[in-house]
Short mmCIF file of C-alpha atoms in Angstrom, two decimals:
data_model
loop_
_atom_site.label_atom_id
_atom_site.label_comp_id
_atom_site.label_asym_id
_atom_site.label_seq_id
_atom_site.Cartn_x
_atom_site.Cartn_y
_atom_site.Cartn_z
CA MET A 1 0.75 8.57 -8.72
CA ARG A 2 3.78 9.76 -6.83
CA HIS A 3 5.88 12.83 -7.41
CA VAL A 4 9.50 11.98 -8.13
CA ALA A 5 12.41 14.36 -8.58
CA LEU A 6 15.68 12.93 -9.84
CA MET A 7 18.81 13.93 -11.69
CA ALA A 8 19.49 11.98 -14.87
CA ASN A 9 22.81 12.68 -16.55
CA GLY A 10 23.03 16.02 -14.79
CA VAL A 11 19.53 17.15 -15.81
CA ARG A 12 16.84 17.56 -13.16
CA HIS A 13 13.52 15.88 -13.91
CA GLU A 14 10.28 16.05 -11.96
CA LEU A 15 7.54 13.65 -12.91
CA GLU A 16 4.51 11.80 -11.65
CA VAL A 17 5.01 8.03 -11.70
CA GLU A 18 2.91 5.05 -10.81
CA PRO A 19 4.54 3.16 -7.90
CA ARG A 20 4.87 -0.02 -9.98
CA GLU A 21 6.80 1.70 -12.79
CA LEU A 22 10.29 0.24 -12.88
CA LEU A 23 13.19 2.63 -13.09
CA VAL A 24 14.24 1.24 -16.46
CA TYR A 25 10.86 2.21 -17.94
CA VAL A 26 10.96 5.63 -16.31
CA LEU A 27 14.33 6.16 -17.99
CA ARG A 28 13.37 4.73 -21.37
CA GLU A 29 9.78 5.74 -21.82
CA ARG A 30 9.38 8.85 -19.69
CA LEU A 31 12.79 10.44 -20.12
CA GLY A 32 13.58 9.03 -23.58
CA LEU A 33 16.90 7.57 -22.43
CA THR A 34 16.65 4.45 -24.56
CA GLY A 35 20.35 3.63 -24.34
CA THR A 36 19.50 1.54 -21.28
CA ASN A 37 18.33 -1.83 -22.57
CA VAL A 38 15.93 -4.32 -21.05
CA GLY A 39 17.43 -7.79 -21.36
CA CYS A 40 16.25 -10.65 -19.19
CA ASP A 41 13.96 -8.48 -17.07
CA THR A 42 14.73 -10.74 -14.08
CA SER A 43 17.79 -8.92 -12.61
CA SER A 44 20.14 -11.54 -14.02
CA CYS A 45 21.67 -10.19 -17.22
CA GLY A 46 22.72 -6.66 -16.29
CA ALA A 47 21.77 -5.08 -19.65
CA CYS A 48 19.71 -2.47 -17.76
CA THR A 49 22.59 -1.46 -15.46
CA VAL A 50 22.77 2.27 -14.68
CA LEU A 51 24.60 4.20 -11.99
CA VAL A 52 22.49 5.34 -9.03
CA ASN A 53 24.48 7.77 -6.91
CA GLY A 54 27.59 6.45 -8.66
CA GLU A 55 26.94 2.73 -8.05
CA ALA A 56 25.88 0.13 -10.60
CA VAL A 57 22.27 -0.95 -10.15
CA LYS A 58 19.97 -3.09 -12.29
CA SER A 59 17.25 -0.63 -13.21
CA CYS A 60 14.73 -3.43 -13.91
CA THR A 61 14.85 -4.26 -10.19
CA MET A 62 14.32 -0.79 -8.80
CA LEU A 63 11.12 1.20 -8.73
CA GLY A 64 11.05 4.67 -10.18
CA VAL A 65 9.72 5.92 -6.84
CA GLN A 66 12.83 4.51 -5.14
CA ALA A 67 14.91 6.77 -7.38
CA ASP A 68 13.36 9.91 -5.90
CA GLY A 69 16.20 12.21 -4.89
CA THR A 70 18.93 10.19 -6.57
CA GLU A 71 21.45 11.02 -9.27
CA ILE A 72 21.39 8.63 -12.17
CA THR A 73 23.91 8.15 -14.93
CA THR A 74 22.96 6.25 -18.06
CA ILE A 75 25.12 5.45 -21.06
CA GLU A 76 24.00 8.73 -22.65
CA GLY A 77 25.58 10.66 -19.78
CA LEU A 78 29.07 9.19 -19.80
CA ALA A 79 30.71 11.12 -22.64
CA THR A 80 31.63 14.72 -21.94
CA ASN A 81 31.79 17.40 -24.65
CA GLY A 82 31.71 14.80 -27.37
CA GLU A 83 34.62 12.89 -25.88
CA LEU A 84 34.05 9.28 -24.95
CA HIS A 85 34.48 8.17 -21.35
CA ALA A 86 37.70 6.19 -20.87
CA VAL A 87 35.73 2.95 -20.56
CA GLN A 88 33.77 3.67 -23.74
CA GLN A 89 37.01 4.45 -25.57
CA ALA A 90 38.62 1.25 -24.28
CA PHE A 91 35.62 -0.82 -25.45
CA HIS A 92 36.14 0.78 -28.87
CA ASP A 93 39.89 0.21 -28.89
CA HIS A 94 39.64 -3.43 -27.74
CA HIS A 95 36.62 -4.28 -29.88
CA ALA A 96 34.85 -5.19 -26.64
CA LEU A 97 31.45 -5.60 -28.24
CA GLN A 98 29.83 -7.71 -30.88
CA CYS A 99 26.06 -7.27 -31.13
CA GLY A 100 26.24 -4.43 -28.62
CA TYR A 101 23.11 -5.23 -26.66
CA CYS A 102 24.89 -5.78 -23.34
CA THR A 103 27.29 -2.90 -23.95
CA PRO A 104 25.58 0.02 -22.16
CA GLY A 105 25.08 -2.05 -19.01
CA MET A 106 28.51 -3.63 -19.29
CA VAL A 107 30.18 -0.21 -19.63
CA LEU A 108 28.36 1.21 -16.60
CA ALA A 109 29.08 -1.88 -14.50
CA ALA A 110 32.74 -1.50 -15.48
CA VAL A 111 32.75 2.19 -14.54
CA SER A 112 31.29 1.31 -11.12
CA LEU A 113 33.78 -1.53 -10.65
CA ILE A 114 36.77 0.64 -11.54
CA ASP A 115 35.54 3.58 -9.43
CA SER A 116 35.09 1.28 -6.42
CA GLY A 117 38.73 0.23 -6.66
CA ALA A 118 37.79 -3.43 -7.04
CA ALA A 119 39.24 -3.92 -10.55
CA THR A 120 42.59 -5.01 -9.15
CA ASP A 121 43.46 -7.80 -11.57
CA GLU A 122 41.92 -9.91 -14.32
CA ALA A 123 40.27 -12.35 -11.90
CA ALA A 124 38.74 -9.49 -9.90
CA ILE A 125 37.42 -7.92 -13.11
CA ARG A 126 35.83 -11.19 -14.23
CA GLU A 127 34.29 -11.65 -10.77
CA GLY A 128 33.21 -8.01 -10.64
CA LEU A 129 31.35 -8.27 -13.95
CA GLU A 130 29.51 -11.45 -13.00
CA GLY A 131 26.24 -9.55 -12.98
CA ASN A 132 26.51 -8.76 -16.68
CA LEU A 133 26.01 -11.36 -19.37
CA CYS A 134 27.29 -11.08 -22.95
CA ARG A 135 25.44 -13.63 -25.06
CA CYS A 136 27.94 -13.15 -27.90
CA THR A 137 30.39 -14.44 -25.26
CA GLY A 138 32.78 -11.61 -26.01
CA TYR A 139 34.13 -11.56 -22.49
CA HIS A 140 37.80 -11.74 -23.41
CA ASN A 141 37.90 -8.32 -25.04
CA ILE A 142 35.56 -6.81 -22.46
CA VAL A 143 37.90 -7.86 -19.66
CA ALA A 144 40.89 -6.56 -21.65
CA ALA A 145 39.19 -3.18 -22.08
CA VAL A 146 38.37 -2.87 -18.38
CA ALA A 147 41.87 -3.99 -17.37
CA ASP A 148 43.32 -1.34 -19.69
CA VAL A 149 41.37 1.46 -18.02
CA ALA A 150 42.02 0.08 -14.53
CA GLY A 151 45.75 0.01 -15.29
CA VAL A 152 46.09 -3.71 -14.61
CA ALA A 153 46.43 -4.92 -18.20
CA MET B 1 7.35 -7.62 -16.60
CA ILE B 2 5.51 -5.15 -14.42
CA PRO B 3 4.30 -5.82 -10.88
CA ALA B 4 0.58 -5.75 -10.14
CA ALA B 5 -0.54 -2.34 -8.93
CA PHE B 6 0.10 -1.51 -5.28
CA ASP B 7 -0.05 1.46 -2.94
CA TYR B 8 3.26 2.93 -1.91
CA GLU B 9 4.15 4.52 1.39
CA VAL B 10 7.49 5.93 2.49
CA ALA B 11 8.36 5.17 6.12
CA GLU B 12 10.16 8.12 7.69
CA SER B 13 11.29 6.08 10.71
CA THR B 14 11.07 2.57 12.13
CA ASP B 15 8.15 3.59 14.35
CA HIS B 16 6.41 5.03 11.31
CA ALA B 17 6.94 1.72 9.47
CA ILE B 18 5.43 -0.19 12.40
CA ALA B 19 2.43 2.15 12.45
CA LEU B 20 1.96 1.76 8.70
CA LEU B 21 2.15 -2.04 9.01
CA GLY B 22 -0.65 -1.83 11.56
CA ALA B 23 -2.74 0.53 9.48
CA ARG B 24 -2.50 -1.05 6.03
CA GLU B 25 -3.95 -4.35 4.88
CA ASP B 26 -1.64 -6.80 3.14
CA ALA B 27 1.42 -4.58 3.35
CA LYS B 28 5.02 -5.61 2.85
CA LEU B 29 8.21 -3.79 3.70
CA LEU B 30 10.44 -2.76 0.80
CA ALA B 31 14.14 -2.41 1.63
CA GLY B 32 16.58 -2.96 -1.25
CA GLY B 33 13.89 -4.81 -3.14
CA HIS B 34 16.18 -7.40 -4.66
CA SER B 35 14.18 -10.37 -3.42
CA LEU B 36 10.74 -8.80 -3.32
CA LEU B 37 10.60 -6.95 -6.65
CA PRO B 38 11.57 -9.97 -8.81
CA ALA B 39 8.84 -11.99 -7.05
CA MET B 40 6.35 -9.17 -7.63
CA LYS B 41 7.30 -8.89 -11.31
CA LEU B 42 6.55 -12.60 -11.70
CA ARG B 43 3.30 -11.96 -9.78
CA LEU B 44 4.37 -14.61 -7.27
CA SER B 45 3.85 -11.86 -4.72
CA ARG B 46 1.12 -9.24 -5.00
CA PRO B 47 1.03 -7.16 -1.82
CA ALA B 48 -1.61 -4.44 -1.73
CA CYS B 49 0.86 -1.97 -0.27
CA LEU B 50 4.61 -1.52 -0.14
CA ILE B 51 6.10 0.37 2.78
CA ASP B 52 9.47 1.67 1.67
CA VAL B 53 11.91 1.52 4.60
CA GLY B 54 14.86 2.25 2.32
CA ARG B 55 15.01 5.89 3.36
CA ILE B 56 15.40 5.14 7.07
CA THR B 57 19.04 6.02 7.65
CA ASP B 58 19.49 4.98 11.29
CA LEU B 59 19.22 1.26 10.58
CA SER B 60 22.40 1.13 8.52
CA TYR B 61 25.35 0.48 10.85
CA VAL B 62 27.87 -2.02 12.14
CA LEU B 63 28.65 -1.52 15.85
CA GLU B 64 30.88 -3.24 18.36
CA GLU B 65 29.33 -4.44 21.62
CA ALA B 66 30.91 -6.32 24.52
CA ASP B 67 30.92 -9.78 22.99
CA SER B 68 28.97 -9.27 19.80
CA ILE B 69 28.73 -7.18 16.66
CA ALA B 70 25.41 -5.46 15.95
CA ILE B 71 24.42 -4.94 12.34
CA GLY B 72 21.57 -2.62 11.38
CA ALA B 73 18.99 -4.42 9.29
CA LEU B 74 19.19 -1.91 6.45
CA THR B 75 22.96 -2.27 6.06
CA ARG B 76 23.55 -3.08 2.42
CA HIS B 77 25.46 -6.22 1.43
CA LYS B 78 28.19 -4.02 0.01
CA ASP B 79 28.67 -2.30 3.37
CA VAL B 80 28.50 -5.57 5.32
CA THR B 81 31.20 -6.95 3.00
CA ALA B 82 33.45 -3.95 3.63
CA ALA B 83 32.80 -3.51 7.37
CA ALA B 84 36.14 -3.54 9.20
CA LEU B 85 34.53 -4.65 12.49
CA LEU B 86 33.05 -7.73 10.85
CA ARG B 87 36.23 -8.52 8.96
CA GLU B 88 38.07 -8.47 12.27
CA HIS B 89 35.57 -10.09 14.63
CA CYS B 90 33.19 -12.14 12.50
CA PRO B 91 34.64 -12.50 9.01
CA ILE B 92 32.23 -15.24 7.91
CA VAL B 93 29.49 -12.59 7.73
CA SER B 94 31.42 -10.14 5.58
CA HIS B 95 32.68 -12.99 3.40
CA ALA B 96 29.20 -14.42 2.85
CA ALA B 97 27.68 -10.99 2.18
CA GLY B 98 30.25 -10.67 -0.59
CA GLN B 99 28.91 -13.89 -2.13
CA VAL B 100 25.33 -12.61 -2.47
CA GLY B 101 24.21 -12.20 -6.08
CA ASP B 102 26.50 -9.83 -7.93
CA PRO B 103 27.85 -6.30 -7.34
CA GLN B 104 24.65 -4.64 -8.54
CA VAL B 105 22.58 -6.75 -6.15
CA ARG B 106 24.98 -6.02 -3.28
CA HIS B 107 24.69 -2.28 -3.93
CA ARG B 108 20.95 -2.41 -3.21
CA GLY B 109 20.19 -5.51 -1.18
CA THR B 110 20.26 -5.38 2.63
CA ILE B 111 21.14 -7.96 5.27
CA GLY B 112 17.79 -7.52 7.01
CA GLY B 113 15.86 -7.79 3.78
CA SER B 114 17.65 -11.00 2.91
CA LEU B 115 16.97 -12.55 6.33
CA ALA B 116 13.36 -11.39 6.57
CA HIS B 117 12.67 -12.78 3.10
CA GLY B 118 13.31 -16.26 4.54
CA ASP B 119 14.60 -17.86 1.35
CA PRO B 120 16.24 -21.17 2.36
CA ALA B 121 18.62 -20.87 -0.64
CA SER B 122 20.01 -17.50 0.45
CA ASP B 123 23.54 -17.09 1.76
CA LEU B 124 23.06 -15.11 4.96
CA PRO B 125 20.34 -17.11 6.75
CA ALA B 126 22.59 -20.19 6.95
CA VAL B 127 25.51 -18.08 8.15
CA ILE B 128 23.53 -16.35 10.90
CA LEU B 129 22.14 -19.75 11.94
CA ALA B 130 25.60 -21.34 12.13
CA LEU B 131 26.73 -18.39 14.28
CA HIS B 132 23.72 -18.79 16.63
CA GLY B 133 23.03 -15.14 15.93
CA GLU B 134 20.09 -13.15 17.17
CA LEU B 135 17.57 -11.16 15.18
CA VAL B 136 15.99 -8.17 16.87
CA ALA B 137 12.38 -7.48 15.91
CA ARG B 138 10.68 -4.22 16.83
CA GLY B 139 6.91 -4.05 17.07
CA PRO B 140 4.19 -2.00 18.77
CA ALA B 141 5.18 -3.59 22.12
CA GLY B 142 8.90 -2.90 21.75
CA ASP B 143 11.94 -4.99 20.90
CA ARG B 144 12.41 -8.73 21.21
CA ALA B 145 15.45 -10.82 20.29
CA ILE B 146 14.75 -13.98 18.30
CA PRO B 147 17.42 -16.70 18.18
CA ALA B 148 18.28 -17.57 14.59
CA ARG B 149 17.23 -21.19 15.13
CA GLU B 150 13.69 -19.96 15.88
CA PHE B 151 13.55 -17.27 13.23
CA PHE B 152 13.21 -19.30 10.03
CA THR B 153 9.92 -21.17 10.09
CA GLY B 154 9.31 -22.21 6.46
CA VAL B 155 9.90 -21.31 2.83
CA PHE B 156 9.73 -17.49 2.80
CA GLN B 157 8.32 -17.69 6.35
CA THR B 158 9.82 -16.21 9.48
CA ALA B 159 8.90 -15.67 13.12
CA LEU B 160 8.32 -11.96 12.48
CA ALA B 161 4.81 -10.91 13.47
CA PRO B 162 2.78 -8.91 10.92
CA GLU B 163 3.49 -5.61 12.66
CA GLU B 164 7.14 -6.27 13.42
CA VAL B 165 10.17 -4.83 11.66
CA LEU B 166 13.53 -6.58 11.75
CA VAL B 167 15.87 -3.87 13.03
CA GLU B 168 19.13 -5.52 14.01
CA ILE B 169 21.20 -8.67 13.64
CA ARG B 170 23.65 -9.65 16.38
CA VAL B 171 26.50 -12.04 15.76
CA PRO B 172 29.16 -13.17 18.25
CA LYS B 173 32.73 -11.99 18.14
CA LEU B 174 34.80 -14.99 17.16
CA GLY B 175 37.93 -15.67 19.17
CA PRO B 176 41.32 -16.87 17.93
CA SER B 177 40.39 -20.53 18.50
CA THR B 178 37.32 -20.22 16.29
CA GLY B 179 37.56 -21.19 12.62
CA TRP B 180 34.98 -20.63 9.92
CA SER B 181 34.06 -21.43 6.37
CA TYR B 182 31.27 -20.56 3.96
CA THR B 183 31.38 -23.00 1.08
CA LYS B 184 28.88 -22.70 -1.73
CA MET B 185 28.16 -24.56 -4.91
CA SER B 186 26.18 -22.97 -7.70
CA ARG B 187 26.12 -23.91 -11.35
CA ARG B 188 25.99 -20.41 -12.81
CA ALA B 189 27.52 -17.04 -11.99
CA GLN B 190 25.36 -14.98 -9.57
CA ASP B 191 22.98 -17.90 -9.01
CA TRP B 192 21.53 -18.98 -5.70
CA ALA B 193 23.38 -21.74 -3.92
CA THR B 194 22.45 -25.23 -5.12
CA VAL B 195 23.71 -26.09 -1.64
CA ALA B 196 25.89 -24.07 0.69
CA VAL B 197 27.48 -24.86 4.04
CA ALA B 198 28.32 -22.42 6.81
CA ALA B 199 30.66 -23.88 9.43
CA VAL B 200 31.91 -22.29 12.65
CA VAL B 201 34.28 -24.48 14.66
CA GLU B 202 36.15 -24.43 17.94
CA ARG B 203 39.69 -25.73 17.57
CA SER B 204 41.93 -27.23 20.18
CA ASN B 205 45.38 -28.75 19.68
CA GLY B 206 44.99 -28.77 15.92
CA SER B 207 41.69 -30.60 15.80
CA ILE B 208 38.04 -29.57 15.86
CA GLU B 209 36.40 -29.86 19.25
CA ARG B 210 32.99 -28.48 18.42
CA ALA B 211 31.32 -27.48 15.18
CA SER B 212 28.23 -25.54 14.26
CA VAL B 213 27.21 -26.40 10.72
CA ALA B 214 24.25 -24.88 8.85
CA LEU B 215 23.05 -25.87 5.39
CA ALA B 216 21.41 -23.64 2.77
CA ASN B 217 18.86 -25.02 0.29
CA MET B 218 18.58 -28.41 2.00
CA GLY B 219 14.98 -27.94 3.11
CA ALA B 220 12.26 -25.40 3.77
CA THR B 221 14.53 -23.39 6.04
CA PRO B 222 18.26 -23.13 6.57
CA ILE B 223 18.96 -26.14 8.77
CA GLN B 224 21.65 -27.27 11.17
CA ALA B 225 23.50 -30.48 10.34
CA THR B 226 22.91 -31.83 13.83
CA ALA B 227 24.24 -35.35 13.15
CA THR B 228 27.50 -33.87 11.91
CA GLU B 229 27.72 -31.55 14.91
CA LYS B 230 27.10 -34.45 17.29
CA ALA B 231 29.74 -36.64 15.62
CA ILE B 232 32.34 -33.86 15.92
CA ALA B 233 31.42 -33.27 19.58
CA GLU B 234 31.94 -36.98 20.25
CA GLY B 235 35.41 -36.89 18.75
CA GLY B 236 34.58 -38.17 15.27
CA SER B 237 36.77 -37.36 12.29
CA ILE B 238 35.84 -34.77 9.67
CA ASP B 239 35.36 -37.58 7.15
CA ASP B 240 32.97 -39.48 9.39
CA ALA B 241 31.10 -36.40 10.60
CA SER B 242 30.61 -34.89 7.13
CA ALA B 243 29.20 -38.20 5.84
CA LEU B 244 26.23 -37.49 8.14
CA ALA B 245 25.58 -33.96 6.86
CA ALA B 246 22.38 -34.80 4.98
CA GLU B 247 20.85 -36.79 7.87
CA GLY B 248 17.39 -35.53 8.73
CA THR B 249 17.18 -33.11 5.80
CA GLU B 250 14.51 -33.00 3.11
CA PRO B 251 16.21 -31.23 0.22
CA PRO B 252 14.13 -30.07 -2.75
CA SER B 253 14.41 -31.42 -6.28
CA ASP B 254 14.31 -28.71 -8.94
CA HIS B 255 15.91 -27.57 -12.21
CA ALA B 256 19.27 -27.07 -10.49
CA ALA B 257 19.63 -30.42 -8.74
CA SER B 258 17.84 -33.55 -7.57
CA ALA B 259 17.35 -34.19 -3.86
CA ASP B 260 19.95 -36.98 -4.06
CA PHE B 261 22.51 -34.70 -5.65
CA ARG B 262 21.85 -32.06 -3.00
CA ALA B 263 22.42 -34.67 -0.28
CA HIS B 264 25.70 -35.57 -1.96
CA LEU B 265 26.66 -31.90 -2.16
CA ALA B 266 25.83 -31.41 1.52
CA ARG B 267 28.27 -34.18 2.46
CA VAL B 268 31.06 -33.02 0.14
CA LEU B 269 30.71 -29.33 0.95
CA THR B 270 30.49 -30.00 4.70
CA LYS B 271 33.77 -31.91 4.49
CA ARG B 272 35.40 -29.05 2.60
CA ALA B 273 33.94 -26.47 4.96
CA LEU B 274 35.15 -28.30 8.08
CA GLU B 275 38.60 -28.76 6.57
CA GLU B 276 38.80 -25.09 5.69
CA ALA B 277 37.42 -24.00 9.07
CA ALA B 278 39.99 -26.17 10.84
CA THR B 279 42.76 -24.04 9.36
CA ARG B 280 41.16 -20.59 9.20
#
């Protein structure tokens, strides 16, 4: 077991983890942050995307021990004082979800994309979200929501 | 899917990583983990020990040297993509790094990890081969530079010795008469290349005088299209030279493509790559 100290949604956690525990399971099963979904479990679908030090990462392809000393944001940590994050609000406004399974990862990938300055037009948004799959194929409204927040709608 | 159990060590420095490699049985280095961890989850790889080099900060850099650019092995794809020195002096590397996986993968994956993994379908091995780059390995006896054409020895196999750590990648500065292209075909977003072609060409009076062409996923290692290169050197046209691109290759057949289709792709993509390189 290894000692790991990390910040999750602004809260400091210290825990003992087995080296093979994937970050997504540390978040879901140890910290109770079940908003992060496991989808394909092969680093393809992006459902498990969280922010590690502000950047989108697939938490099924990172060990919990690698997260020692990092700051993590999951979908639970985006809203502030009961107010949705701009990307969450835009997903709501544009009906950018159907079944909702991809939504937490999609929202966090979009936050990372917008924060990095790469969401410069519709094509860049589509390219920038290539690591996140929506099996309802609701991409049109997802892209519209991200473009709205990025100011390139 | 959960990897098989393993011991975990954090390397505080490159020397520490080398010492740990010598001290531990069946150990593998963990950098960004975006090739290794998926393989471990599928239990295709079950190392007894992972040595995490991801916290070594002095191997993440892009530096200008006299006639080359030096890239620290732990430089993440995202940082290679954005590196101004590479965009200016060797843009094929920054371009290709931006084609790896997807943004999440590029946030974690490193150039050294990708090269040391030795996957013949990866983007960067073919590019470094086409550039005749050098890979610097550090071991108990010190540093040695390995030419790219000697580095890739088989599927997931490289010339790195068990106690060596890949520390740096050196690529040449490309002059104004040098054109380049990285042309990739994959069926799905974020997928590996079905086939990809890296071309670096020397232009003179509007035509290609010399070409270095490397193919991804056309065999057990990234491989140079030597028949194409020879045809260009002898004054052949792009059409004639690219028709030879699959000569001497043994492409795999798998779910993505048959060997015949890969050979076809190699010819078509080489033509496109040479045409693009002739004008860029």
